[in-house]
Short mmCIF file of C-alpha atoms in Angstrom, two decimals:
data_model
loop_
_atom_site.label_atom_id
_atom_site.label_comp_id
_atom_site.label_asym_id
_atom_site.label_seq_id
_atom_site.Cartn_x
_atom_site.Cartn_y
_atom_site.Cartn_z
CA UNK A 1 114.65 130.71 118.45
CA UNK A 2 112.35 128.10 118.48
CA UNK A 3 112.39 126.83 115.11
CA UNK A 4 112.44 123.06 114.15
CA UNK A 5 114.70 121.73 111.44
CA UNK A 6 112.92 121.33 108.25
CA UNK A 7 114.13 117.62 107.60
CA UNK A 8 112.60 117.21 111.31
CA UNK A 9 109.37 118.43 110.92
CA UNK A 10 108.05 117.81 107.17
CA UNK A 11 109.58 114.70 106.24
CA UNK A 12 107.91 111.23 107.18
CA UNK A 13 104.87 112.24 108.95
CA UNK A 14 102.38 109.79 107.50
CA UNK A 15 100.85 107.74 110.46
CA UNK A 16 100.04 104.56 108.88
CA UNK A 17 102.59 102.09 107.70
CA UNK A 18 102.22 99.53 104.92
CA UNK A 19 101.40 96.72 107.35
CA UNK A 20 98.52 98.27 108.79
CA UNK A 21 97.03 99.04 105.43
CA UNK A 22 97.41 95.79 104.81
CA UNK A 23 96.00 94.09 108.04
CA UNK A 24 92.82 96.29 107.80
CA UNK A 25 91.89 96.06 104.16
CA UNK A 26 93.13 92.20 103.80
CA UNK A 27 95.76 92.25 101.26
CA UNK A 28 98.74 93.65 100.68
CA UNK A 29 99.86 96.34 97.68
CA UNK A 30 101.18 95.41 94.55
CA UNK A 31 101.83 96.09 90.84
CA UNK A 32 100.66 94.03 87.57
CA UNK A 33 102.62 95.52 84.46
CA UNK A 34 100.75 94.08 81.51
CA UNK A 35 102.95 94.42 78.32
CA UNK A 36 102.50 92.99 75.18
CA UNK A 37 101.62 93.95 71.46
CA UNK A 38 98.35 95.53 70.46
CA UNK A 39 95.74 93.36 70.53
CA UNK A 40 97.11 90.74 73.06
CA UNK A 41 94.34 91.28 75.40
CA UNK A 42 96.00 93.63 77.84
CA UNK A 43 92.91 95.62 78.63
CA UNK A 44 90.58 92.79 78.31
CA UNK A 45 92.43 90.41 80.98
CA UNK A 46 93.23 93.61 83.25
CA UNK A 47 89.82 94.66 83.36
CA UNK A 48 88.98 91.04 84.22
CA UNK A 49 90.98 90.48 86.73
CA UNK A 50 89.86 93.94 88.43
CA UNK A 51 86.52 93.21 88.35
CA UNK A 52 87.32 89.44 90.05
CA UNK A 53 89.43 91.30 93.10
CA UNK A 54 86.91 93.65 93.83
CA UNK A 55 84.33 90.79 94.07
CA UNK A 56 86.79 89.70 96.63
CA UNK A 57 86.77 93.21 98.25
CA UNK A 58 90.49 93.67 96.96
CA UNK A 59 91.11 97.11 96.01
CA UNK A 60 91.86 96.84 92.86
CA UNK A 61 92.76 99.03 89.80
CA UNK A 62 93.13 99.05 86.36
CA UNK A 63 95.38 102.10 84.34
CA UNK A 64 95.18 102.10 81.01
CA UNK A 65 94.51 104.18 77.92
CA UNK A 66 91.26 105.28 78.62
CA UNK A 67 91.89 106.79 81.80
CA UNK A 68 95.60 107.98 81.37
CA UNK A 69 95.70 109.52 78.02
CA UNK A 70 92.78 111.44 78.41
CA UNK A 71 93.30 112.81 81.56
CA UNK A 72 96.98 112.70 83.22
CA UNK A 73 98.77 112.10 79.82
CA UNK A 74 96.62 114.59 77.28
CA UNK A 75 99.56 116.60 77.09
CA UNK A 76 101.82 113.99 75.68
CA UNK A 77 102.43 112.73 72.36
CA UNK A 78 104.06 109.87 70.85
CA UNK A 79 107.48 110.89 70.04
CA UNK A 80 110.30 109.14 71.87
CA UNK A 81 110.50 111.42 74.24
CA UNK A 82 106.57 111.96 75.08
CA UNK A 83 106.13 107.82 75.20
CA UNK A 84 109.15 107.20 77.29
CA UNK A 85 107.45 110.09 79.93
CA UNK A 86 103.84 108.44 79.01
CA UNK A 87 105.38 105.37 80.60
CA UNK A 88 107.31 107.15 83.16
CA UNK A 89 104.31 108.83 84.75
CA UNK A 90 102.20 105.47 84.62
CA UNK A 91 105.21 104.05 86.85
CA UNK A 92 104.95 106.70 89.32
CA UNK A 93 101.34 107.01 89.84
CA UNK A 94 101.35 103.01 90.11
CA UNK A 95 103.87 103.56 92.62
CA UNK A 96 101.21 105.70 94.49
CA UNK A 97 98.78 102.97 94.22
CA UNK A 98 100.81 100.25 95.62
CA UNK A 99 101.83 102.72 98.53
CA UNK A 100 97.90 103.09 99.10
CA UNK A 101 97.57 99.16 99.30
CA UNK A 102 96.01 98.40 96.23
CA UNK A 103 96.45 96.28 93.46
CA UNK A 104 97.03 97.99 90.32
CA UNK A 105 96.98 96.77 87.05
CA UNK A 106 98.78 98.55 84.19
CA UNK A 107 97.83 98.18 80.02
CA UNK A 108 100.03 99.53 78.18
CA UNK A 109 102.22 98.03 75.39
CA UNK A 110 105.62 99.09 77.43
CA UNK A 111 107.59 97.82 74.53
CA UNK A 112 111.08 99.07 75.92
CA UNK A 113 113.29 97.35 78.85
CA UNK A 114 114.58 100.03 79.59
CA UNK A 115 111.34 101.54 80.63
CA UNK A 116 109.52 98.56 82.48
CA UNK A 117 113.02 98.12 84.52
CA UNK A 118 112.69 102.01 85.41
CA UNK A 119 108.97 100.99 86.40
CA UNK A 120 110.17 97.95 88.60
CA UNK A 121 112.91 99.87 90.17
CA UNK A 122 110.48 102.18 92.08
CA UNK A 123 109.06 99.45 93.90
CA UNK A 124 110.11 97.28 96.63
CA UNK A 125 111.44 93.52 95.61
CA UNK A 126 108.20 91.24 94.84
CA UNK A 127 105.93 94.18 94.39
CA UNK A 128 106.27 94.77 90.71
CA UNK A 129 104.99 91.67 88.92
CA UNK A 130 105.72 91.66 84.92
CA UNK A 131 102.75 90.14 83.19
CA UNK A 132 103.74 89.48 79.29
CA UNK A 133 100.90 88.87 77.94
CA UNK A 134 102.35 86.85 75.11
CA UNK A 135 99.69 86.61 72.20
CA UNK A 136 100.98 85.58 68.82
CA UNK A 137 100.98 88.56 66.93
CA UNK A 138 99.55 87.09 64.04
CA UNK A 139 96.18 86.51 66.71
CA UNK A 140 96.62 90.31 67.33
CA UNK A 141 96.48 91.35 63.89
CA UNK A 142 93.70 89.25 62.91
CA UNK A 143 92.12 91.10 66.12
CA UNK A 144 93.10 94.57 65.20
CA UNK A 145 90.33 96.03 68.18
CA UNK A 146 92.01 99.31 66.88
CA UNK A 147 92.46 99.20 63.31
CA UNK A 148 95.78 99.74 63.75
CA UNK A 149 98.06 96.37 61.93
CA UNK A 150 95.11 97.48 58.96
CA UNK A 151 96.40 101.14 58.81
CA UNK A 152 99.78 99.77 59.47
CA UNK A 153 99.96 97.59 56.35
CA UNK A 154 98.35 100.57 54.44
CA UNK A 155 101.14 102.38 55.13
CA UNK A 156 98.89 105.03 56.81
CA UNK A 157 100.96 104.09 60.37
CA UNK A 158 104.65 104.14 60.26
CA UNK A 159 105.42 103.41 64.02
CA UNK A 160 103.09 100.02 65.04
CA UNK A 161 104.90 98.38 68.01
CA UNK A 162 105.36 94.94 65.96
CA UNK A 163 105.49 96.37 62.72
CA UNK A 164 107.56 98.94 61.80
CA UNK A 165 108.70 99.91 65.91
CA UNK A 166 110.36 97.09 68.04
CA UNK A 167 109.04 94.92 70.89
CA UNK A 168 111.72 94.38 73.35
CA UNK A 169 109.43 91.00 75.28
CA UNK A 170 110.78 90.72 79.18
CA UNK A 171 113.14 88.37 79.34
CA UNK A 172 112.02 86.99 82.63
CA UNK A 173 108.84 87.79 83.61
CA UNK A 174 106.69 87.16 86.42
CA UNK A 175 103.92 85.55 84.50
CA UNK A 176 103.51 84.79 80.77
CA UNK A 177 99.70 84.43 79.54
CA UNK A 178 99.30 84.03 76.21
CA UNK A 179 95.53 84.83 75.70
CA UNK A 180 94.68 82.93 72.56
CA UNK A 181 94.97 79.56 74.58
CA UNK A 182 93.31 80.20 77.48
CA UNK A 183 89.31 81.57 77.79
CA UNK A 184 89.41 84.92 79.99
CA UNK A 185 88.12 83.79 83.12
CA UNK A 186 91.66 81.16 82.81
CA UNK A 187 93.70 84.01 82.02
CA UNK A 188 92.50 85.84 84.78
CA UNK A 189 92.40 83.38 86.90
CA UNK A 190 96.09 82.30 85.67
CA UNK A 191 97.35 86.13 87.42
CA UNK A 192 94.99 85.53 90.60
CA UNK A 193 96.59 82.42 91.45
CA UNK A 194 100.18 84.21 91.17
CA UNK A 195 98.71 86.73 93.35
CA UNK A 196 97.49 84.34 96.06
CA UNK A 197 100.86 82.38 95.77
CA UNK A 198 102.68 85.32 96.77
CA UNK A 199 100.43 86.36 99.33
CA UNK A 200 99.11 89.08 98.12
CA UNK A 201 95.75 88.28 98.33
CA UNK A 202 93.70 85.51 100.28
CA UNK A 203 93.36 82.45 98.76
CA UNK A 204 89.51 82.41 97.91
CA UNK A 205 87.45 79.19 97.67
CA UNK B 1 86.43 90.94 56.74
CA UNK B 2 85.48 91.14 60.46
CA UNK B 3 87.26 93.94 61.67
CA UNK B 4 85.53 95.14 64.31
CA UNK B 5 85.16 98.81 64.76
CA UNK B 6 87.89 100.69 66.71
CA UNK B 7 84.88 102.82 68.78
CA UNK B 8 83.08 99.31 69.97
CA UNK B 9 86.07 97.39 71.85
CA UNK B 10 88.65 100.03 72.85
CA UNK B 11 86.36 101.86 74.62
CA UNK B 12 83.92 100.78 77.78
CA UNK B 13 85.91 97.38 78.39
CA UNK B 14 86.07 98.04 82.37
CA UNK B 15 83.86 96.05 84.19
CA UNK B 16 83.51 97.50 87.45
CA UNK B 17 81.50 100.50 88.42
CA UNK B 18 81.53 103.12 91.13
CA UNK B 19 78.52 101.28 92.61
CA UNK B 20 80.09 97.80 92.76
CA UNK B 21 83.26 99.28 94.18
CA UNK B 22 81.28 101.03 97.25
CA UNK B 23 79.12 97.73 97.44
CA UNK B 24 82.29 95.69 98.36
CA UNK B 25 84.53 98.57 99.82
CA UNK B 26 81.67 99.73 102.51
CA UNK B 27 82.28 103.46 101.71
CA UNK B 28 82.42 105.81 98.70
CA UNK B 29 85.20 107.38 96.61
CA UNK B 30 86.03 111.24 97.35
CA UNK B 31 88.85 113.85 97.06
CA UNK B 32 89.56 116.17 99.82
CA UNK B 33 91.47 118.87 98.68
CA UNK B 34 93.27 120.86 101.35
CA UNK B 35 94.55 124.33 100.64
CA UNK B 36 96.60 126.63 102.62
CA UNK B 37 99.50 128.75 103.74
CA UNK B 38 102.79 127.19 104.06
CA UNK B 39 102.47 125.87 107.89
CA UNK B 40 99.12 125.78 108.04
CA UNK B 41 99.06 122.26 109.07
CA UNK B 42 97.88 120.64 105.85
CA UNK B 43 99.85 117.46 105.64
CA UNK B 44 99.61 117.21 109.34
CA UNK B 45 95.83 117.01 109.22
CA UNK B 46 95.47 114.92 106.66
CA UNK B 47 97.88 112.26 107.87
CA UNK B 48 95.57 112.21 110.73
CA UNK B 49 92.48 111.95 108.93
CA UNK B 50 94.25 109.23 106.38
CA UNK B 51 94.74 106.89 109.64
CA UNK B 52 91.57 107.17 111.46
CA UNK B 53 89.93 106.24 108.35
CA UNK B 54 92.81 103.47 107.35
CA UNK B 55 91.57 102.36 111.24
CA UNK B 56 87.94 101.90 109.88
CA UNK B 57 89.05 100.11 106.72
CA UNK B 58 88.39 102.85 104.61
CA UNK B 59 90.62 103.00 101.90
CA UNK B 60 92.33 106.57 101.88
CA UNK B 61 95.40 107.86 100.78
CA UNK B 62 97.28 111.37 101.17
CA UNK B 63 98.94 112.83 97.90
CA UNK B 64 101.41 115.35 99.34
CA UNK B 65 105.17 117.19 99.19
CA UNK B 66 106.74 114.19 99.67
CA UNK B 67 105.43 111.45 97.15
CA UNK B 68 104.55 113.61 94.50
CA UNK B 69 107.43 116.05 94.06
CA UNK B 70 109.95 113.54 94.14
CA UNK B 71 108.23 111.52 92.15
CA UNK B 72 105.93 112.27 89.60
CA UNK B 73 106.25 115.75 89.80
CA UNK B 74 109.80 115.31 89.91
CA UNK B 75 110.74 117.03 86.29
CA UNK B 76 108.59 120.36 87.60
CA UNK B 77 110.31 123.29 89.17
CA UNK B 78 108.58 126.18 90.58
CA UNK B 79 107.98 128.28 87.55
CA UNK B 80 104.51 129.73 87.49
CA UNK B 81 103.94 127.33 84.33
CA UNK B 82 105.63 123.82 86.71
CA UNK B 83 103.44 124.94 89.01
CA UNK B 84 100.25 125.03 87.09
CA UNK B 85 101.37 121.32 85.75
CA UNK B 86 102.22 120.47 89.56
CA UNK B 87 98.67 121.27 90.34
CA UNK B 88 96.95 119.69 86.97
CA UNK B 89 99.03 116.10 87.50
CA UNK B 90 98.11 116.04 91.12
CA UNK B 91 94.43 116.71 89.94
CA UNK B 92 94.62 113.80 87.58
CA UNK B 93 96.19 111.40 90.33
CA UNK B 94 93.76 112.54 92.78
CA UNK B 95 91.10 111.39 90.06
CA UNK B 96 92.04 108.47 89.61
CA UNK B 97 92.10 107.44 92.78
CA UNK B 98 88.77 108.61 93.20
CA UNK B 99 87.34 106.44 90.51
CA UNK B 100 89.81 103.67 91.95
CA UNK B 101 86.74 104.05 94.96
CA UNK B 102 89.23 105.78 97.75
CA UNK B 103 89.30 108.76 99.61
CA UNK B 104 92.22 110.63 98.38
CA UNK B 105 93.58 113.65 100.84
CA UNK B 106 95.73 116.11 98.72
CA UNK B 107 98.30 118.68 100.59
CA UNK B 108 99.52 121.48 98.58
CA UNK B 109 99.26 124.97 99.35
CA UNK B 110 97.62 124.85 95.98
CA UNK B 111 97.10 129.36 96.03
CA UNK B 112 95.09 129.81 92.59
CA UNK B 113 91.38 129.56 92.43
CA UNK B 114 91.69 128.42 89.18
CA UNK B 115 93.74 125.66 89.50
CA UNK B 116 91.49 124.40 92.35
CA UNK B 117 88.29 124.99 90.03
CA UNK B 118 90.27 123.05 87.66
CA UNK B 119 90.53 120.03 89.46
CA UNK B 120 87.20 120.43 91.09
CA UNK B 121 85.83 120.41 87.66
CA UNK B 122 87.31 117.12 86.49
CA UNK B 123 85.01 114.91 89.60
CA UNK B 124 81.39 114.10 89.98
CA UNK B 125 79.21 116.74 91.74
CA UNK B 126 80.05 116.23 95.81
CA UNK B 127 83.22 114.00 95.01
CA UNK B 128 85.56 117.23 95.43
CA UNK B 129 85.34 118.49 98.60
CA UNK B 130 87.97 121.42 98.98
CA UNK B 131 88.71 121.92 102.48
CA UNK B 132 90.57 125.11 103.68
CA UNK B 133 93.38 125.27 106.47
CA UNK B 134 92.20 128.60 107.55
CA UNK B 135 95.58 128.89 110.22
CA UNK B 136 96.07 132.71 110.91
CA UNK B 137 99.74 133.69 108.83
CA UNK B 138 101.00 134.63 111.87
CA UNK B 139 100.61 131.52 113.63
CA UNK B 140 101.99 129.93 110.35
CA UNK B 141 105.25 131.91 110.56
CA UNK B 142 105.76 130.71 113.81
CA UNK B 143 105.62 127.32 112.66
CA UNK B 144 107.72 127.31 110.15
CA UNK B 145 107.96 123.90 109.82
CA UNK B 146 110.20 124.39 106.22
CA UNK B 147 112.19 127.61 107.44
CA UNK B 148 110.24 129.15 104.45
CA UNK B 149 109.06 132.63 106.73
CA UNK B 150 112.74 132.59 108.16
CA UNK B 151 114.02 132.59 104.98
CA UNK B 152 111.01 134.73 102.85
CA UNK B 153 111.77 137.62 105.73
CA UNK B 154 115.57 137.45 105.33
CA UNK B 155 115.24 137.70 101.27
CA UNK B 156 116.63 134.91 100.84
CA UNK B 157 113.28 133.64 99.02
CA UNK B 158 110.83 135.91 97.13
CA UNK B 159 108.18 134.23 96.29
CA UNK B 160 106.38 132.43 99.31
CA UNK B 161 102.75 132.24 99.14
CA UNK B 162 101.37 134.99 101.88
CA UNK B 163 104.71 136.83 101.88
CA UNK B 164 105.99 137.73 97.92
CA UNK B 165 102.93 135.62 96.74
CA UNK B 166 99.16 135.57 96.78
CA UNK B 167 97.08 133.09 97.98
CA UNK B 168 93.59 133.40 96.90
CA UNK B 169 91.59 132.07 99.46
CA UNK B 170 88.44 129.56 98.81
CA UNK B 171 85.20 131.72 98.47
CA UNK B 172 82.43 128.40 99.25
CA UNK B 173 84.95 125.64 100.50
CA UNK B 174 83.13 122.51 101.94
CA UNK B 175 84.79 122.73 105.07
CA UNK B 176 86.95 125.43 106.84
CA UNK B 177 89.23 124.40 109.35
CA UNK B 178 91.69 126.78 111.57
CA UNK B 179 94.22 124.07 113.13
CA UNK B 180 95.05 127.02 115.35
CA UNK B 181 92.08 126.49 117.10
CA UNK B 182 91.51 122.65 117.71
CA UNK B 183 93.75 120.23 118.84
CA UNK B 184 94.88 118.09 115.69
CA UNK B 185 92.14 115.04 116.54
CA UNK B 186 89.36 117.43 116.09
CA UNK B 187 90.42 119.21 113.30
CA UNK B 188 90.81 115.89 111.78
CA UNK B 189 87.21 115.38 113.14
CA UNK B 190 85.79 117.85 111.33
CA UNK B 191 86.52 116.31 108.54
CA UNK B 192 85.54 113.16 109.21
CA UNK B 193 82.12 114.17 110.26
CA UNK B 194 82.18 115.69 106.92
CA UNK B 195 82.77 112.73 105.43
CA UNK B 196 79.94 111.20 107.29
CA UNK B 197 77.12 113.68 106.77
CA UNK B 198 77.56 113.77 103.23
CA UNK B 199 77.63 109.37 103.32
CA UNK B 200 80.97 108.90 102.06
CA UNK B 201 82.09 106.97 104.50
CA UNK B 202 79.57 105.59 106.95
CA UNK B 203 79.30 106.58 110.36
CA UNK B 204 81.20 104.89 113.27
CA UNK B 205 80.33 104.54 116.74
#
């Protein structure tokens, strides 16, 4: 019998490595977990900083509400359970991203340890890069792009991460941007330069 | 008060669109999703294709057995109901990575018509391009590459695709391919040239 051992033939036969993704598209992989309260500016800076990589020809990506809890995440709710698999998913599929070579940006509040550690266990050392973005919340409520401190104090929400739910803040993140003292273009530009200083991308300019 | 409206900043904040992304990445965003038999050479072809294009600085990426069941998928077994949520999750990555501006290559056997339709239906007209391993069973039982024939003729398995399963074979696929009949550069070729025609990626040489 000619046969071939399964763990011979099916396991590990991608042809490109993670330095030759890198060599040909000019920068290597990597993950930006945004976290912080609603209204911090998640979103806002991620989408920024997207747009300013690409410009650069970095392949860049943002995952955040819009995209994930319409399409990937629809079937989840926000119980415990559903939000600590809303975040587990978002890990994996960043994973995916990163293993593609691109940059990918994360938005979500992630207010548990526990489940940005699970996040930055999947990837290799240096590739996971926790991004509090570290607005006052007082700035966020006074925001409020959803409504939601409003309905909160109405008692129509119960559960508002920095209200009635807990925000665990990372205790020793990669970068802290706290976006009510800095324009967006300096916030952006605050996660770029982290980015170039660990080689992940080219310095521009 | 100046509470904004919920509907005006939550949603439309990304900056970047699909143009912008194939201005600076030199080629467009697609999904080629491969369907076949157990040993029809699936992964095998699209690791191929994945490093010629990697070689022309296209950004591509294959979403396959190995990063997605022990990952993401990683809660799903093989009930008929995991594997419709297999299949939906995968769609949703592959999605994503589309709008991301790279040409994803997916590699599941992926049997149902209407889980292909499914996915198919969640990209832009000519972003989905299903692509059918059209390897004879026979040929794929002599594979074997997972022992899965072996094991589906001894009983020890009953449900293989092609064996105790159906497989429900694309009606108007893009692209066919047989990998029984080309050696694995041209079957990756075909493909490619696909890719070309259709100006996804532009032409080399």
């Amino acid at each position: 019998m000619n046969k071939p051992k399964a763990e011979n033939l099916t396991i590990h036969i991608g042809e490109v490595d993670a330095p030759m993704r890198a060599s040909r598209f000019g920068h290597e992989g990597a993950a930006l977990w945004l976290t912080g309260l609603s209204g911090s500016g998640k979103s806002t800076v991620a989408h920024r900083v997207e747009r300013l990589l690409i410009e650069r020809g970095v392949h860049a990506f943002v995952l955040d509400g819009d995209n994930i809890r319409h399409g990937l995440n629809a079937d989840l709710g926000f119980s415990p359970e559903d939000r600590k698999e809303n975040i587990r998913r978002i890990a994996q599929v960043a994973r995916l991203f990163v293993e593609s070579g691109a940059v990918v940006l994360t938005a979500f509040v992630s207010p548990y340890r526990a489940d940005r550690d699970s996040a930055r266990a999947l990837l290799p050392e240096g590739r996971f890069i926790e991004v509090f973005i570290d607005t006052p919340i007082e700035v966020c409520e006074a925001r409020d792009p959803k409504g939601l401190y409003r309905k909160a104090r109405a008692g129509e929400i119960t559960n508002l991460t920095g209200i009635g739910a807990p925000y665990e803040p990372p205790l020793a993140p990669e970068l802290r941007v706290d976006t009510s003292a800095h324009d967006l273009d300096t916030a952006a530009g605050l996660i770029i330069d982290y980015l170039e200083s660990r080689g992940i991308v080219p310095a521009a300019r």
